[in-house]
PDB file of C-alpha atoms in Angstrom:
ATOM      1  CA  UNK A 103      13.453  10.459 -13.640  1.00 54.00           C
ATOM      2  CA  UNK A 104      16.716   8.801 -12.974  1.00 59.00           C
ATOM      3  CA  UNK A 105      17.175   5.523 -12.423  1.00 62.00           C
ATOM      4  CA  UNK A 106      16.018   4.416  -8.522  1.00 77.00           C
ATOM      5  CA  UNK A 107      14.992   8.019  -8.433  1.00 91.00           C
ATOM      6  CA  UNK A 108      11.161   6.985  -8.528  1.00 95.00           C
ATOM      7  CA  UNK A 109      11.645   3.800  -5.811  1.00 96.00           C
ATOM      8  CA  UNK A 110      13.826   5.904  -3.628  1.00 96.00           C
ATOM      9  CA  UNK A 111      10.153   8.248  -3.723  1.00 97.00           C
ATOM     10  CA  UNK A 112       8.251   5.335  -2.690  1.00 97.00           C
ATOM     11  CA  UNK A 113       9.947   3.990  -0.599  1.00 97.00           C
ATOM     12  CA  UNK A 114      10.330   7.455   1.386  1.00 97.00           C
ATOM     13  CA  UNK A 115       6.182   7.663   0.953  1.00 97.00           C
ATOM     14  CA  UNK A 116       5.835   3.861   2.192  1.00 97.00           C
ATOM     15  CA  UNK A 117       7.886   5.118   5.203  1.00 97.00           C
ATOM     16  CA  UNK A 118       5.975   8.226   5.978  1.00 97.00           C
ATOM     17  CA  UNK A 119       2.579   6.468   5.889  1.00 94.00           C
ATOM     18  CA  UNK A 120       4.019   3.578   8.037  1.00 93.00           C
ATOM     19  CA  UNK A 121       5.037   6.614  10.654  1.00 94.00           C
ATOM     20  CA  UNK A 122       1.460   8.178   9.934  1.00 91.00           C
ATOM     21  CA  UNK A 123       3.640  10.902   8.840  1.00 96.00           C
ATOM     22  CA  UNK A 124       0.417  11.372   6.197  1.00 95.00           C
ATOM     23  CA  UNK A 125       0.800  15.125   5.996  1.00 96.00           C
ATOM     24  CA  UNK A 126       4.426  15.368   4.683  1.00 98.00           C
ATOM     25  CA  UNK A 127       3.567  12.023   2.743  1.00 97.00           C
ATOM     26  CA  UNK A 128       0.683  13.593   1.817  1.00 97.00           C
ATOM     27  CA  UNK A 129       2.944  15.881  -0.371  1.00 98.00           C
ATOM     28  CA  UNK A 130       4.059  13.312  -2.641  1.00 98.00           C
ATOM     29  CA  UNK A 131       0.836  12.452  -4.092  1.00 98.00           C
ATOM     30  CA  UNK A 132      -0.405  14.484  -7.462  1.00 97.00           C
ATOM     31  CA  UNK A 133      -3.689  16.108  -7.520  1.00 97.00           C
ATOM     32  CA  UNK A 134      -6.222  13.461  -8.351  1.00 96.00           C
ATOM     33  CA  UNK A 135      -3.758  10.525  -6.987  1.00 97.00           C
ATOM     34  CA  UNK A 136      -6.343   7.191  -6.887  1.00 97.00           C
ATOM     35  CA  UNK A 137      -4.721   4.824  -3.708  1.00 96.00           C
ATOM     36  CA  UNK A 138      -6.185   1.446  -4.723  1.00 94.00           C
ATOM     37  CA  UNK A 139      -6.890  -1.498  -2.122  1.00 88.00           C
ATOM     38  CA  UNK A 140      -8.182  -5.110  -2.111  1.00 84.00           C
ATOM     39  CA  UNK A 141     -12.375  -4.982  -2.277  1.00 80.00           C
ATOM     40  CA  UNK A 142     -12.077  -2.695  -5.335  1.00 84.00           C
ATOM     41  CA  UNK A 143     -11.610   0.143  -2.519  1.00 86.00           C
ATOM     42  CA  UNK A 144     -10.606   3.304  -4.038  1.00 93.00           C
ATOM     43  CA  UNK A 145      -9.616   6.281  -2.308  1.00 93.00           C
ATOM     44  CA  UNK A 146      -8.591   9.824  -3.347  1.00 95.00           C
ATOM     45  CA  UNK A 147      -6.436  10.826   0.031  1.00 94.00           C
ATOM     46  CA  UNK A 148      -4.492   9.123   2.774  1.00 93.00           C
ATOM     47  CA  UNK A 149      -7.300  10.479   5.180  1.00 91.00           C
ATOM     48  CA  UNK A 150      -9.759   8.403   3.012  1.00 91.00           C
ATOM     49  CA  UNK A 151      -7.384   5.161   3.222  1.00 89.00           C
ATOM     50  CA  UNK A 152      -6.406   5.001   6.774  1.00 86.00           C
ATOM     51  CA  UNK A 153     -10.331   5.341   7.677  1.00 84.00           C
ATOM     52  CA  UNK A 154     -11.011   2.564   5.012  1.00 78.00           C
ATOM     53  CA  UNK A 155      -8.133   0.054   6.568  1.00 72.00           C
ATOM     54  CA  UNK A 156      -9.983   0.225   9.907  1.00 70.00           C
ATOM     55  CA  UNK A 157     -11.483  -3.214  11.185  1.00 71.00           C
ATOM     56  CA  UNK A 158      -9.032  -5.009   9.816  1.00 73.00           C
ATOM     57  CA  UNK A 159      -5.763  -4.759  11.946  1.00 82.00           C
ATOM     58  CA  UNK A 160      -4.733  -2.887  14.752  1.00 85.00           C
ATOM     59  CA  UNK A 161      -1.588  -1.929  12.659  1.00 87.00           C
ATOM     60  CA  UNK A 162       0.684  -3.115   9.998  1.00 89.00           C
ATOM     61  CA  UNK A 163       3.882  -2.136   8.352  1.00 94.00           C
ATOM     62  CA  UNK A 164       5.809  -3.558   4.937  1.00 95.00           C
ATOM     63  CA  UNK A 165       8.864  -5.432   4.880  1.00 97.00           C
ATOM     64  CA  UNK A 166      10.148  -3.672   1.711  1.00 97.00           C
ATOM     65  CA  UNK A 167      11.997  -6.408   0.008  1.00 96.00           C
ATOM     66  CA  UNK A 168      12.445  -5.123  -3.868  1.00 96.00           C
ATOM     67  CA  UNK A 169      11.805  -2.547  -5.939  1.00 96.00           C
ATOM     68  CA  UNK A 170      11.303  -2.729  -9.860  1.00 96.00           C
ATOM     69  CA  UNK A 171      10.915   0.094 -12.156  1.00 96.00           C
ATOM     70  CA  UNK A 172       9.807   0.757 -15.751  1.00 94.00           C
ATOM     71  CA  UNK A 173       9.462   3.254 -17.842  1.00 89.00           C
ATOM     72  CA  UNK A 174       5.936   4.212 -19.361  1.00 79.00           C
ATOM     73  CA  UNK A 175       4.598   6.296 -22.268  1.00 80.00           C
ATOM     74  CA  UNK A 176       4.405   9.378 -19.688  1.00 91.00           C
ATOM     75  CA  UNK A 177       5.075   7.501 -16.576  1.00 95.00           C
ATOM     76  CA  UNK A 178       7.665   5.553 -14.000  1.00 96.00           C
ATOM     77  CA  UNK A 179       5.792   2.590 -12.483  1.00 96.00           C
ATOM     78  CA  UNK A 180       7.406   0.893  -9.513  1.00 97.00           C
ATOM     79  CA  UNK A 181       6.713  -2.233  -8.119  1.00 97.00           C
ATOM     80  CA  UNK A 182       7.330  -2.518  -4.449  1.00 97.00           C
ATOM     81  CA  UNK A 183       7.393  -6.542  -3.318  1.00 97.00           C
ATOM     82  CA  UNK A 184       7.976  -8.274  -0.130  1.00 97.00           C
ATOM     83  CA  UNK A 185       5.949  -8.807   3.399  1.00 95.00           C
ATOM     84  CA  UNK A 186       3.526  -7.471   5.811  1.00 92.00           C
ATOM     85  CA  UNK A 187       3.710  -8.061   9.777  1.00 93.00           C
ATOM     86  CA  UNK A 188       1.578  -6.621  12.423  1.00 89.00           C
ATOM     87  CA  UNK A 189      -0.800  -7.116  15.060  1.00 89.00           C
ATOM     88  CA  UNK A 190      -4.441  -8.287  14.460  1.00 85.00           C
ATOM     89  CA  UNK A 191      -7.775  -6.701  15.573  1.00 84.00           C
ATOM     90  CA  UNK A 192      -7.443  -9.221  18.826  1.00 85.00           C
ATOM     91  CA  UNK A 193      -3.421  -7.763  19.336  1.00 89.00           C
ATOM     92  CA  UNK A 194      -2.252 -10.881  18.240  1.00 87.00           C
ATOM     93  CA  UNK A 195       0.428 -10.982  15.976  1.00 90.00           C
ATOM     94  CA  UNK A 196       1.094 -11.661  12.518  1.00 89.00           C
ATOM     95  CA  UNK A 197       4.080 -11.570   9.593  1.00 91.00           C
ATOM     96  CA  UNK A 198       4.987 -13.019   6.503  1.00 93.00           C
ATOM     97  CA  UNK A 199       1.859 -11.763   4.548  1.00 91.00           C
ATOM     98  CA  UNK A 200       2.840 -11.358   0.731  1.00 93.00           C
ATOM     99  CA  UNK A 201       2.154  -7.714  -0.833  1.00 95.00           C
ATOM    100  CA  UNK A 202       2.856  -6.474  -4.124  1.00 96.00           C
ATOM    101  CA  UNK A 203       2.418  -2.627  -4.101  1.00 97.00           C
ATOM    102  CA  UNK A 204       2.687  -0.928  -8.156  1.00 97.00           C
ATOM    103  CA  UNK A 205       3.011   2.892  -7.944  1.00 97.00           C
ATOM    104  CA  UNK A 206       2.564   5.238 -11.725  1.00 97.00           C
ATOM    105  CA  UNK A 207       4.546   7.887 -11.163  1.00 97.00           C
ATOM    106  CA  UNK A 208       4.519  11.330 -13.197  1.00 96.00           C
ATOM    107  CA  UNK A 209       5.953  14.543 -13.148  1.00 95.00           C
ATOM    108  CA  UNK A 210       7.819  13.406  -9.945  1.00 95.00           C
ATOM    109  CA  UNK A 211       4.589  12.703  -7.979  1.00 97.00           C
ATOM    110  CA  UNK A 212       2.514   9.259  -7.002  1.00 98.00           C
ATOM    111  CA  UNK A 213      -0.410   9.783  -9.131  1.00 97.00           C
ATOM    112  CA  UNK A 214      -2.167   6.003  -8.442  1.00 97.00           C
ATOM    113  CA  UNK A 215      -0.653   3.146  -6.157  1.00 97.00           C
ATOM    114  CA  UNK A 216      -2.065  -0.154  -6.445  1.00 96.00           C
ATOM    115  CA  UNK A 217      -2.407  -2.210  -3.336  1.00 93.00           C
ATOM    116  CA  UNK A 218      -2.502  -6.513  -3.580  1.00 93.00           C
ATOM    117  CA  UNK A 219      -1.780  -8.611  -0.267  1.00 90.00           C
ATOM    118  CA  UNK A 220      -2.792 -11.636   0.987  1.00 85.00           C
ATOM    119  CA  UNK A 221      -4.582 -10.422   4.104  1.00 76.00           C
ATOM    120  CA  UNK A 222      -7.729 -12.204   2.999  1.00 71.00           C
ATOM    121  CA  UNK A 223      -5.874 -15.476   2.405  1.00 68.00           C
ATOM    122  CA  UNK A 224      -5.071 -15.135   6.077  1.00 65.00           C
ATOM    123  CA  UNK A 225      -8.642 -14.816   7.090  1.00 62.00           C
ATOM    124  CA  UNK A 226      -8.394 -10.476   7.710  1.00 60.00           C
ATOM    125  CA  UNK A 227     -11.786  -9.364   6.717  1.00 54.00           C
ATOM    126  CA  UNK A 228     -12.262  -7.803   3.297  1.00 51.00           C
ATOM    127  CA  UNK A 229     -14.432  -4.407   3.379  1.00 54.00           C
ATOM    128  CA  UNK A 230     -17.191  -4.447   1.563  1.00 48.00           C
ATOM    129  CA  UNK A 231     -17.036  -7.941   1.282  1.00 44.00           C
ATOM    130  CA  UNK A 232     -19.381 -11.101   3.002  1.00 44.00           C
ATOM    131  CA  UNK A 233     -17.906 -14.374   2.894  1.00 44.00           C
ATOM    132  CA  UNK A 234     -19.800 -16.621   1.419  1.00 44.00           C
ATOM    133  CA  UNK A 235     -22.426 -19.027   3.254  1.00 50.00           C
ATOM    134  CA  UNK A 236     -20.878 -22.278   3.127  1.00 50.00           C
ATOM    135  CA  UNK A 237     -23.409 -24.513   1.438  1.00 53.00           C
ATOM    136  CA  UNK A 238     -24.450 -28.118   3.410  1.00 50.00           C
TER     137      UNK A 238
END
């Protein structure tokens, strides 16, 4: 791919899921894609992910700061950085949440995106996850 080619893709697929838009984002995942999210959750569609995110915000979108990109052995990984703001399960809101998002791209397609954030820093529940007891 050309250079910006591959972060111009995510950022058009971070766009489209952020306008739940998942069908025509949908389209820019490869067979087999693996979406990857804080709590070792792992889903296989957008369908899959937007069911998993629920209970933890009423809605959220990125503030796409920077993109990075590298070339791999038989991949493009980009590296999307920069902010999350939204409203909270109680509609209150929030911004300012770091993310790091890294996407492997091949043959022109998303084929895994890896989700960190600091949601759970900022006390959004983890699924899958029970905070620990504190101990007295």
């Amino acid at each position: 791919m050309a250079t910006g080619t591959a972060a111009r893709l995510v950022d058009h697929y971070l766009q489209l899921c952020e306008d739940r838009d998942l069908d025509e984002a949908a389209r820019l995942l490869a067979p087999g894609v693996r979406l990857v999210f804080p709590g070792d959750l792992v889903f296989t569609s957008l369908s899959e992910m937007v069911a998993g995110a629920g209970g933890r915000y009423l809605w959220v979108r990125k503030n796409r700061e920077r993109y990075f990109e590298g070339d791999g052995d038989d991949a493009v990984v980009v590296t999307s950085l920069g902010t999350l703001y939204g409203e909270d399960l109680a509609g209150a809101p929030f911004s300012g949440i770091r993310y790091v998002d890294v996407f492997v791209i091949r043959d022109g397609l998303i084929a895994e995106q890896h989700v960190y954030n600091d949601l759970s820093e900022a006390g959004f529940p983890l699924p899958g996850l029970t905070p620990p007891t504190p101990s007295v």
